[in-house]
Amino acid sequence: MSWLFENFSDVWALAVTHVALSVPPILLGLIISVPLGWFAHRYRWGRGTLLTIAGLLYTIPSLALIIAMPTILGTQILDPINLIAALTLYAVALLVRTAADAFDQVSPQVLDAATALGYGPWRRFWQVQFPLAAPIIIAGTRVVSSSTVSLVTLGALVGMSGLGYLFTDGTQRSFPFEIGVGIVGTVLIALIFDLIIVLIGKALLPWSRTRRVRAKTNAETLEVTTNA
Amino acid sequence: MIEFDGISKRFPDGTLAVDNFSLRLPSREITVFVGSSGSGKTTLLRMINRMVEPTSGRILIDDEDVAQLNPVTLRRRIGYVMQNSGLLPHRTVLQNIATVPLLNRVPRAEAVARARELMDTVGLDAAFANRYPAELSGGQQQRVGVARGLAVNPNILLMDEPFGAVDPIVRRELQEELLRLQQELAKTIVFVTHDIDEAFLLGDHVTILARGGQIAQHGTPDEILSNPASEFVADFIGADRGRRALTLRESNGRTLVVDGTGRIAGVLGAETATGPVSVGAGGRDEHLGEITLGTEAAEAPHEVAPAVNDAPTASGVPEVDTPR
């Protein structure tokens, strides 16, 4: 434990780097996946192609992908962009399918009603279709967030910073406590990310909670009447 | 006035949903399109606000060709009420009703105040204002749908089987509510249904559609019931059978009206001092009251008071279930 106190500022710096490396792939993955998912939802032929590519992407071993990145992108070997690009690809691979499913489950009747009310296509997407797909997209983002935070540790194997450094360093020095600190730190970051995403979801989508209320009681109409 | 002028619609899969349909719908009255599925009734309705584009022909609203209008602006000035309400599940009742005024950039406070007024108009308790649609019963959702359709105070209200998914008692309530509203608001309403009873109850004019949007008959309910234009119409409205084929029968000094299934439909009005002479609220139920009598009673000049409404049956006649 004293090791942690003595080295806390170093561990903290690694944790900050870890967060800095985790956030861009999650956000980029989200930004890229939503339009792709919409495309897969909208066009049948696009769906097969996109989802197959996404599936294949995910089967590439992560370490191999990270190592191959400098060659593909023409970047320096130690450039953090390599890691961010590789993890973004994984995030997209996971999220495209989720986003497509999310758009699939939005009731076509509701979209039809929105058109009948006088929503133009663009406004309809942002104000109706996307918000209604959002709960599932958020659920998918939680998975991607956890997986990204844990995959960032792999960066240490190719010389990048982050809590993964505690794994490699602890292994070389045969110092399990350091490895334990790395694991606990990574899990903590993942949990905090998850919490943040859940809170954002609750703030943006207050209506999605009412479904659970409804599922709980079939006597809902009765309750509504008495409350009125 | 809405005018269909030689409208045809062929869908990409080759089906001819509507074939050369022409009709004028008068302003400030309810016109009901009734027909079974495949009659093109919903397609016709959705062409008015350009949800469906005709393959050929024109639709004019007050002599203005809708094809010349921007579809989004056009839709924002036409009320639309659909089956299962089509409410936006992520918006509260109040937000749903205020949707179109807000799209039209009406100031928020004004739109919300108007939405509250409309909740009252359609008989929704103010306590529902901040609830989400999923927390409401089917009938309540449908009321929200009607309120939303009225929110921009449109001249035209399109209603696509709006009461099709609610139970019969609630449906009856909503139908009466619509008639009450229409007396106050006098909108041009186009109402689509497959339920002939609903058509006769609500319609000032009824258009009976056969396959491919062919007009089997168009007229007031009275005209159609008293003079069905064809076998098809007679069969569709069931003029010579079931609930509409009424005959008279003497029993205990009173004249009972018996329908085609042998059930007691009511008591003949003039004979019953205590019984209901005319049934139902408002003057609209005459459509149901003037049901054609069978030949045995053709000479009877009396007014028939069928017990199809929920009016009190003071004469002690068993209430007759309305087959739906």
Coordinates of C-alpha atoms in Angstrom, one line a residue:
Chain A
M1 CA 0.0 0.0 0.0
S2 CA 2.9 2.3 0.8
W3 CA 4.1 1.8 -2.8
L4 CA 0.8 3.4 -4.0
F5 CA 1.2 6.4 -1.7
E6 CA 4.8 6.9 -2.8
N7 CA 3.9 6.6 -6.4
F8 CA 0.5 8.1 -6.4
S9 CA 1.3 11.0 -8.6
D10 CA 2.7 8.7 -11.2
V11 CA -0.3 6.3 -11.0
W12 CA -2.6 9.3 -11.3
A13 CA -0.7 10.6 -14.4
L14 CA -1.1 7.1 -15.9
A15 CA -4.8 7.1 -15.1
V16 CA -5.2 10.5 -16.7
T17 CA -3.4 9.3 -19.8
H18 CA -5.6 6.2 -19.8
V19 CA -8.8 8.3 -19.7
A20 CA -7.3 10.6 -22.5
L21 CA -6.7 7.5 -24.6
S22 CA -10.1 5.9 -23.9
V23 CA -12.5 8.9 -24.5
P24 CA -11.6 9.5 -28.2
P25 CA -12.3 6.0 -29.5
I26 CA -15.6 5.9 -27.6
L27 CA -16.8 9.2 -28.9
L28 CA -15.5 8.7 -32.4
G29 CA -17.0 5.2 -32.5
L30 CA -20.3 6.6 -31.6
I31 CA -20.2 9.4 -34.1
I32 CA -19.2 7.1 -36.9
S33 CA -21.5 4.2 -36.0
V34 CA -24.8 6.2 -35.8
P35 CA -24.9 7.2 -39.4
L36 CA -23.6 3.8 -40.5
G37 CA -26.2 2.1 -38.4
W38 CA -28.9 4.3 -39.8
F39 CA -27.6 3.4 -43.3
A40 CA -27.7 -0.3 -42.5
H41 CA -31.2 0.2 -41.1
R42 CA -32.4 2.1 -44.1
Y43 CA -30.9 0.1 -47.0
R44 CA -31.2 -3.7 -47.0
W45 CA -28.1 -4.2 -49.2
G46 CA -26.1 -1.8 -47.0
R47 CA -27.0 -3.8 -43.9
G48 CA -25.5 -7.1 -45.0
T49 CA -22.3 -5.5 -46.3
L50 CA -21.8 -3.2 -43.3
L51 CA -22.6 -5.8 -40.6
T52 CA -20.3 -8.4 -42.3
I53 CA -17.4 -5.9 -42.4
A54 CA -18.1 -4.9 -38.8
G55 CA -18.1 -8.6 -37.8
L56 CA -14.9 -9.3 -39.6
L57 CA -13.2 -6.2 -38.1
Y58 CA -13.9 -7.5 -34.7
T59 CA -12.2 -10.9 -35.4
I60 CA -8.8 -9.2 -36.1
P61 CA -6.6 -9.7 -33.0
S62 CA -6.3 -6.4 -31.2
L63 CA -2.6 -6.5 -30.7
A64 CA -2.0 -7.2 -34.4
L65 CA -4.2 -4.3 -35.4
I66 CA -2.4 -1.9 -33.1
I67 CA 0.9 -3.0 -34.4
A68 CA -0.2 -2.8 -38.0
M69 CA -1.6 0.8 -37.6
P70 CA 1.7 2.7 -38.2
T71 CA 2.0 0.9 -41.5
I72 CA -1.6 1.6 -42.5
L73 CA -1.8 5.2 -41.4
G74 CA 1.9 6.1 -42.0
T75 CA 2.2 7.3 -38.4
Q76 CA 5.1 7.1 -35.9
I77 CA 5.3 3.8 -34.0
L78 CA 4.7 5.6 -30.6
D79 CA 2.0 7.9 -31.9
P80 CA -1.1 7.6 -29.7
I81 CA -3.2 7.9 -32.8
N82 CA -2.4 4.3 -33.6
L83 CA -4.1 3.1 -30.5
I84 CA -7.0 5.5 -30.8
A85 CA -7.6 4.5 -34.5
A86 CA -7.5 0.8 -33.7
L87 CA -9.8 1.1 -30.7
T88 CA -12.2 3.3 -32.8
L89 CA -12.4 0.5 -35.3
Y90 CA -13.4 -1.9 -32.6
A91 CA -15.9 0.5 -31.2
V92 CA -17.5 0.9 -34.6
A93 CA -17.5 -2.9 -35.1
L94 CA -19.5 -3.3 -31.9
L95 CA -21.7 -0.2 -32.3
V96 CA -22.8 -0.4 -35.9
R97 CA -25.0 -3.5 -35.3
T98 CA -26.4 -2.0 -32.1
A99 CA -27.2 1.3 -33.9
A100 CA -28.9 -0.6 -36.8
D101 CA -31.0 -2.6 -34.3
A102 CA -31.8 0.6 -32.4
F103 CA -33.2 2.3 -35.5
D104 CA -35.0 -1.0 -36.5
Q105 CA -37.0 -1.0 -33.3
V106 CA -38.4 2.6 -33.7
S107 CA -42.0 2.2 -34.6
P108 CA -42.6 3.0 -38.3
Q109 CA -46.0 4.2 -37.3
V110 CA -44.5 6.9 -35.0
L111 CA -42.2 8.0 -37.9
D112 CA -45.2 8.1 -40.2
A113 CA -47.1 10.2 -37.7
A114 CA -44.2 12.6 -37.4
T115 CA -44.2 13.0 -41.2
A116 CA -48.0 13.6 -41.2
L117 CA -47.5 16.3 -38.5
G118 CA -45.1 18.1 -40.8
Y119 CA -41.6 17.1 -39.7
G120 CA -39.2 17.5 -42.6
P121 CA -36.7 14.5 -43.0
W122 CA -33.8 16.2 -41.2
R123 CA -35.8 17.4 -38.3
R124 CA -37.6 14.1 -38.1
F125 CA -34.3 12.3 -37.7
W126 CA -33.0 14.5 -35.0
Q127 CA -36.2 15.1 -33.0
V128 CA -37.9 11.7 -33.4
Q129 CA -36.0 8.9 -34.9
F130 CA -32.7 9.4 -33.2
P131 CA -34.1 10.1 -29.7
L132 CA -36.2 7.0 -29.9
A133 CA -33.2 4.9 -31.0
A134 CA -31.1 6.5 -28.3
P135 CA -31.8 4.2 -25.4
I136 CA -30.5 1.1 -27.2
I137 CA -27.5 3.1 -28.7
I138 CA -26.7 4.2 -25.1
A139 CA -26.8 0.6 -23.9
G140 CA -24.4 -0.3 -26.7
T141 CA -22.1 2.6 -25.8
R142 CA -21.9 1.3 -22.3
V143 CA -20.5 -2.0 -23.6
V144 CA -18.1 -0.2 -25.9
S145 CA -17.0 2.1 -23.1
S146 CA -16.0 -0.9 -20.9
S147 CA -14.3 -2.8 -23.7
T148 CA -12.3 0.3 -24.8
V149 CA -11.1 1.2 -21.3
S150 CA -9.8 -2.4 -20.9
L151 CA -8.3 -2.5 -24.4
V152 CA -6.3 0.7 -23.8
T153 CA -4.1 -1.4 -21.4
L154 CA -2.8 -3.2 -24.5
G155 CA -1.1 0.0 -25.5
A156 CA 1.5 -0.7 -22.9
L157 CA 2.7 -3.6 -25.0
V158 CA 3.6 -1.3 -27.8
G159 CA 5.2 1.3 -25.6
M160 CA 2.3 3.5 -24.9
S161 CA 1.4 5.0 -21.6
G162 CA -1.8 4.4 -19.5
L163 CA -2.6 2.1 -16.7
G164 CA -1.4 -0.9 -18.8
Y165 CA 2.1 0.3 -18.0
L166 CA 1.6 -1.0 -14.5
F167 CA 1.0 -4.5 -15.9
T168 CA 4.2 -4.6 -17.9
D169 CA 6.3 -2.9 -15.3
G170 CA 4.8 -5.0 -12.5
T171 CA 5.5 -8.2 -14.5
Q172 CA 9.1 -7.2 -15.3
R173 CA 9.7 -6.4 -11.6
S174 CA 7.8 -9.4 -10.3
F175 CA 5.7 -7.0 -8.2
P176 CA 2.1 -8.2 -8.2
F177 CA 0.8 -5.3 -6.1
E178 CA 1.6 -2.9 -9.0
I179 CA -0.3 -5.1 -11.4
G180 CA -3.2 -5.1 -8.9
V181 CA -3.2 -1.3 -8.8
G182 CA -3.4 -1.4 -12.6
I183 CA -6.4 -3.7 -12.6
V184 CA -8.3 -1.8 -9.9
G185 CA -7.6 1.5 -11.6
T186 CA -8.8 0.2 -14.9
V187 CA -12.0 -1.2 -13.4
L188 CA -12.6 2.1 -11.6
I189 CA -12.3 4.1 -14.8
A190 CA -14.6 1.7 -16.5
L191 CA -17.2 2.0 -13.7
I192 CA -17.0 5.8 -13.7
F193 CA -17.4 6.0 -17.5
D194 CA -20.4 3.6 -17.2
L195 CA -22.0 5.8 -14.5
I196 CA -21.5 8.9 -16.5
I197 CA -23.1 7.3 -19.6
V198 CA -26.1 6.1 -17.5
L199 CA -26.5 9.6 -16.0
I200 CA -26.4 11.3 -19.4
G201 CA -29.0 8.8 -20.7
K202 CA -31.3 9.5 -17.8
A203 CA -31.0 13.3 -18.2
L204 CA -31.6 13.1 -22.0
L205 CA -34.2 10.4 -22.0
P206 CA -36.6 10.9 -19.1
W207 CA -39.4 9.2 -21.0
S208 CA -37.5 5.9 -21.3
R209 CA -38.1 5.3 -17.6
T210 CA -41.9 5.3 -18.0
R211 CA -41.8 2.1 -19.8
R212 CA -40.5 0.3 -16.8
V213 CA -43.2 1.9 -14.7
R214 CA -45.8 0.5 -17.2
A215 CA -44.3 -2.9 -17.2
K216 CA -44.5 -3.1 -13.4
T217 CA -48.2 -2.6 -13.1
N218 CA -50.9 -3.8 -15.4
A219 CA -53.3 -1.7 -13.3
E220 CA -51.7 1.3 -14.6
T221 CA -54.9 2.8 -16.0
L222 CA -56.5 2.4 -12.7
E223 CA -53.7 4.1 -11.0
V224 CA -53.8 7.0 -13.4
T225 CA -57.5 7.4 -12.9
T226 CA -57.2 7.5 -9.1
N227 CA -54.3 9.9 -9.3
A228 CA -56.4 12.2 -11.5
Chain B
M1 CA -63.6 22.1 -50.3
I2 CA -61.5 19.2 -51.2
E3 CA -61.7 17.9 -54.8
F4 CA -60.3 14.7 -56.2
D5 CA -59.9 15.0 -59.9
G6 CA -59.2 11.8 -61.8
I7 CA -56.9 10.4 -59.2
S8 CA -55.1 7.1 -59.8
K9 CA -52.4 5.5 -57.8
R10 CA -50.3 2.6 -58.9
F11 CA -47.8 1.4 -56.3
P12 CA -44.3 0.4 -57.3
D13 CA -45.2 -3.3 -56.9
G14 CA -47.8 -2.8 -59.6
T15 CA -51.0 -2.8 -57.5
L16 CA -53.6 -0.3 -58.7
A17 CA -54.8 1.0 -55.4
V18 CA -57.0 3.8 -56.8
D19 CA -58.3 4.0 -60.4
N20 CA -59.6 7.3 -61.8
F21 CA -61.2 8.6 -58.6
S22 CA -63.1 11.9 -58.7
L23 CA -65.1 13.4 -55.9
R24 CA -65.8 16.7 -54.2
L25 CA -65.9 16.8 -50.4
P26 CA -67.9 19.8 -49.1
S27 CA -66.4 22.1 -46.5
R28 CA -67.3 22.0 -42.8
E29 CA -68.9 18.6 -43.0
I30 CA -67.8 15.1 -42.3
T31 CA -67.2 12.8 -45.3
V32 CA -66.5 9.2 -44.5
F33 CA -64.7 6.8 -46.8
V34 CA -65.8 3.3 -45.9
G35 CA -64.6 0.1 -47.5
S36 CA -62.9 -3.1 -46.7
S37 CA -59.1 -3.4 -46.9
G38 CA -57.8 -3.0 -50.5
S39 CA -60.5 -0.4 -51.3
G40 CA -57.9 2.3 -51.3
K41 CA -59.6 4.4 -48.7
T42 CA -56.4 5.1 -46.6
T43 CA -54.4 5.8 -49.8
L44 CA -57.0 8.4 -50.8
L45 CA -56.8 10.0 -47.4
R46 CA -53.1 10.2 -47.4
M47 CA -53.0 11.8 -50.8
I48 CA -54.7 14.8 -49.4
N49 CA -51.7 15.8 -47.3
R50 CA -49.2 14.3 -49.8
M51 CA -48.2 11.4 -47.6
V52 CA -48.8 9.4 -50.8
E53 CA -48.4 11.0 -54.3
P54 CA -51.0 10.2 -56.9
T55 CA -49.7 8.6 -60.1
S56 CA -52.1 10.8 -62.1
G57 CA -54.8 13.3 -61.4
R58 CA -55.0 16.3 -59.2
I59 CA -56.2 17.0 -55.7
L60 CA -57.5 20.6 -55.0
I61 CA -58.0 22.2 -51.6
D62 CA -60.1 25.3 -52.1
D63 CA -59.1 25.2 -55.8
E64 CA -55.4 25.1 -55.0
D65 CA -53.5 22.1 -56.4
V66 CA -51.8 20.4 -53.5
A67 CA -49.0 19.2 -55.8
Q68 CA -48.0 22.9 -56.1
L69 CA -47.6 23.2 -52.3
N70 CA -44.6 22.3 -50.2
P71 CA -45.6 19.0 -48.6
V72 CA -44.2 19.8 -45.1
T73 CA -46.0 23.2 -44.9
L74 CA -49.2 21.6 -46.3
R75 CA -49.1 18.9 -43.6
R76 CA -48.6 21.5 -40.9
R77 CA -51.9 23.1 -41.7
I78 CA -53.9 19.9 -41.9
G79 CA -54.8 17.9 -38.8
Y80 CA -54.1 14.2 -38.9
V81 CA -55.3 11.6 -36.5
M82 CA -54.4 8.0 -36.9
Q83 CA -55.0 4.6 -35.4
N84 CA -53.1 3.9 -32.2
S85 CA -52.8 7.7 -31.9
G86 CA -49.3 7.8 -33.4
L87 CA -48.2 9.9 -30.4
L88 CA -44.5 10.6 -30.0
P89 CA -43.5 8.3 -27.1
H90 CA -40.7 10.5 -25.9
R91 CA -42.9 13.6 -25.5
T92 CA -45.4 14.3 -22.8
V93 CA -49.1 14.8 -23.5
L94 CA -48.7 18.5 -23.5
Q95 CA -45.6 18.5 -25.8
N96 CA -47.4 16.1 -28.2
I97 CA -50.4 18.4 -28.5
A98 CA -48.1 21.5 -28.9
T99 CA -45.9 19.7 -31.5
V100 CA -47.2 21.3 -34.7
P101 CA -47.6 24.9 -33.3
L102 CA -44.0 24.7 -32.1
L103 CA -42.9 23.5 -35.6
N104 CA -44.7 26.5 -36.9
R105 CA -42.7 28.7 -34.5
V106 CA -45.6 29.7 -32.3
P107 CA -44.1 31.1 -29.1
R108 CA -43.7 28.3 -26.5
A109 CA -45.9 29.8 -23.8
E110 CA -48.7 30.4 -26.3
A111 CA -48.5 26.9 -27.7
V112 CA -48.6 25.3 -24.3
A113 CA -51.5 27.4 -23.2
R114 CA -53.4 26.4 -26.3
A115 CA -52.5 22.8 -25.7
R116 CA -54.0 23.0 -22.2
E117 CA -57.1 24.5 -23.6
L118 CA -57.3 21.6 -26.1
M119 CA -56.9 19.0 -23.4
D120 CA -60.1 20.5 -21.9
T121 CA -61.8 20.5 -25.3
V122 CA -61.3 16.8 -25.9
G123 CA -62.1 15.9 -22.3
L124 CA -58.7 15.1 -20.9
D125 CA -58.0 15.8 -17.3
A126 CA -55.3 18.5 -16.8
A127 CA -53.4 16.0 -14.5
F128 CA -52.3 14.1 -17.6
A129 CA -50.4 17.1 -19.0
N130 CA -47.0 15.9 -18.0
R131 CA -47.5 12.2 -18.5
Y132 CA -46.0 10.2 -21.3
P133 CA -48.2 8.4 -23.8
A134 CA -47.2 5.0 -22.5
E135 CA -48.8 5.9 -19.2
L136 CA -52.2 6.5 -20.8
S137 CA -55.0 4.1 -21.7
G138 CA -55.9 3.6 -25.4
G139 CA -58.9 5.9 -25.2
Q140 CA -56.9 8.7 -23.5
Q141 CA -54.2 8.4 -26.1
Q142 CA -56.7 8.7 -28.9
R143 CA -58.1 11.9 -27.2
V144 CA -54.6 13.3 -27.2
G145 CA -54.3 12.4 -30.9
V146 CA -57.5 14.4 -31.6
A147 CA -56.3 17.3 -29.6
R148 CA -53.0 17.3 -31.5
G149 CA -54.9 17.2 -34.8
L150 CA -56.8 20.3 -33.7
A151 CA -53.8 22.2 -32.3
V152 CA -53.1 24.4 -35.3
N153 CA -56.8 25.1 -35.7
P154 CA -56.8 23.5 -39.2
N155 CA -59.6 23.8 -41.6
I156 CA -59.1 20.2 -42.5
L157 CA -58.9 17.2 -40.3
L158 CA -57.9 13.8 -41.7
M159 CA -58.8 10.8 -39.5
D160 CA -57.5 7.4 -40.5
E161 CA -59.5 4.8 -38.5
P162 CA -58.8 6.8 -35.4
F163 CA -61.1 4.7 -33.2
G164 CA -60.3 1.3 -34.6
A165 CA -58.0 0.1 -31.8
V166 CA -60.1 1.0 -28.8
D167 CA -62.8 -1.1 -27.1
P168 CA -66.4 -0.6 -28.2
I169 CA -67.5 1.4 -25.2
V170 CA -64.7 3.8 -25.5
R171 CA -65.2 4.0 -29.2
R172 CA -68.8 5.0 -28.7
E173 CA -67.7 7.7 -26.3
L174 CA -65.1 9.0 -28.7
Q175 CA -67.5 9.0 -31.6
E176 CA -70.0 11.1 -29.6
E177 CA -67.2 13.4 -28.5
L178 CA -66.2 13.9 -32.1
L179 CA -69.8 14.8 -33.1
R180 CA -70.0 17.2 -30.2
L181 CA -66.7 18.8 -31.3
Q182 CA -67.8 19.0 -34.9
Q183 CA -70.9 20.9 -33.9
E184 CA -68.7 23.5 -32.2
L185 CA -65.8 23.6 -34.6
A186 CA -67.3 22.7 -38.0
K187 CA -64.1 21.4 -39.7
T188 CA -63.9 19.7 -43.0
I189 CA -63.3 16.2 -41.8
V190 CA -62.3 13.2 -44.0
F191 CA -62.8 10.1 -41.9
V192 CA -61.7 6.6 -43.0
T193 CA -63.2 3.5 -41.5
H194 CA -64.1 -0.1 -42.4
D195 CA -67.0 0.0 -39.9
I196 CA -70.2 0.9 -41.7
D197 CA -72.0 1.7 -38.5
E198 CA -69.4 4.2 -37.6
A199 CA -69.7 5.6 -41.1
F200 CA -73.4 6.1 -40.9
L201 CA -73.1 7.5 -37.3
L202 CA -70.5 10.1 -38.1
G203 CA -70.8 10.9 -41.8
D204 CA -72.8 13.8 -43.3
H205 CA -71.7 12.1 -46.5
V206 CA -70.6 8.5 -46.9
T207 CA -68.6 7.2 -49.8
I208 CA -68.7 3.4 -50.1
L209 CA -65.6 2.2 -51.8
A210 CA -65.1 -1.0 -53.7
R211 CA -61.8 -2.5 -54.7
G212 CA -59.4 0.0 -56.4
G213 CA -61.1 3.1 -55.1
Q214 CA -64.2 2.6 -57.2
I215 CA -67.1 4.6 -55.7
A216 CA -69.8 2.1 -55.1
Q217 CA -72.1 4.8 -53.8
H218 CA -71.8 8.3 -52.5
G219 CA -74.5 10.1 -50.6
T220 CA -76.0 10.9 -47.2
P221 CA -76.6 7.9 -44.9
D222 CA -80.3 8.3 -45.6
E223 CA -79.9 8.2 -49.3
I224 CA -77.6 5.1 -49.1
L225 CA -79.8 3.2 -46.7
S226 CA -83.1 4.0 -48.5
N227 CA -81.7 3.4 -51.9
P228 CA -78.6 1.2 -52.1
A229 CA -77.2 1.7 -55.6
S230 CA -76.2 -1.9 -56.1
E231 CA -76.1 -5.5 -54.8
F232 CA -72.6 -4.7 -53.5
V233 CA -73.8 -1.7 -51.5
A234 CA -76.8 -3.5 -50.2
D235 CA -74.7 -6.3 -49.1
F236 CA -72.0 -4.1 -47.6
I237 CA -74.4 -2.0 -45.5
G238 CA -76.4 -5.2 -44.7
A239 CA -79.6 -3.5 -45.6
D240 CA -81.6 -6.7 -46.0
R241 CA -80.2 -8.7 -43.2
G242 CA -79.1 -8.6 -39.6
R243 CA -79.5 -5.5 -37.6
R244 CA -80.8 -3.3 -40.4
A245 CA -83.5 -5.6 -41.6
L246 CA -86.3 -4.6 -39.2
T247 CA -89.7 -6.1 -39.0
L248 CA -92.6 -5.3 -36.6
R249 CA -94.2 -7.7 -34.2
E250 CA -97.2 -7.1 -31.9
S251 CA -96.6 -8.2 -28.3
N252 CA -98.7 -7.4 -25.3
G253 CA -100.4 -4.5 -27.1
R254 CA -97.1 -2.9 -28.1
T255 CA -95.4 -3.0 -31.4
L256 CA -91.8 -4.3 -31.2
V257 CA -89.2 -3.9 -33.8
V258 CA -87.3 -7.1 -34.5
D259 CA -84.1 -7.2 -36.5
G260 CA -83.0 -9.8 -39.0
T261 CA -81.4 -12.0 -36.4
G262 CA -84.6 -12.3 -34.5
R263 CA -83.5 -10.0 -31.7
I264 CA -85.7 -7.2 -30.3
A265 CA -84.2 -4.0 -31.6
G266 CA -86.7 -1.6 -29.9
V267 CA -90.2 -0.5 -29.5
L268 CA -92.1 1.5 -32.0
G269 CA -92.1 5.1 -30.8
A270 CA -95.7 6.3 -31.1
E271 CA -97.0 3.3 -29.2
T272 CA -94.9 3.9 -26.1
A273 CA -95.9 6.8 -24.0
T274 CA -93.1 6.2 -21.6
G275 CA -90.6 4.8 -24.0
P276 CA -87.9 6.7 -25.8
V277 CA -89.4 8.4 -28.8
S278 CA -86.1 9.4 -30.2
V279 CA -82.9 8.0 -29.0
G280 CA -79.5 9.4 -28.4
A281 CA -78.0 12.8 -27.8
G282 CA -78.0 15.5 -30.4
G283 CA -79.8 15.4 -33.6
R284 CA -77.3 13.1 -35.3
D285 CA -78.7 9.7 -34.4
E286 CA -81.4 10.0 -37.0
H287 CA -79.1 8.1 -39.3
L288 CA -79.5 5.1 -37.1
G289 CA -83.1 5.9 -36.4
E290 CA -84.2 5.8 -40.0
I291 CA -83.2 2.3 -40.6
T292 CA -85.0 0.8 -43.5
L293 CA -87.8 -1.4 -42.5
G294 CA -88.5 -4.7 -44.0
T295 CA -91.3 -5.1 -46.5
E296 CA -93.8 -6.3 -43.8
A297 CA -93.5 -2.9 -42.2
A298 CA -93.1 -0.7 -45.3
E299 CA -96.4 1.0 -44.8
A300 CA -95.8 1.8 -41.2
P301 CA -95.3 5.6 -40.9
H302 CA -94.0 5.5 -37.4
E303 CA -90.7 6.6 -36.2
V304 CA -88.6 3.7 -35.2
A305 CA -86.5 3.9 -32.0
P306 CA -83.9 1.2 -32.1
A307 CA -82.2 0.4 -28.8
V308 CA -78.8 0.5 -30.4
N309 CA -77.7 3.5 -28.4
D310 CA -76.8 3.6 -24.8
A311 CA -80.0 5.7 -24.1
P312 CA -82.2 4.5 -21.3
T313 CA -84.5 1.7 -22.4
A314 CA -87.4 2.9 -20.2
S315 CA -89.7 0.6 -22.0
G316 CA -88.0 -2.4 -20.4
V317 CA -86.9 -3.8 -23.7
P318 CA -83.7 -5.7 -23.3
E319 CA -80.8 -3.8 -24.7
V320 CA -79.4 -5.1 -27.9
D321 CA -75.7 -5.6 -28.3
T322 CA -74.6 -3.8 -31.4
P323 CA -72.6 -6.2 -33.5
R324 CA -69.2 -4.7 -34.4

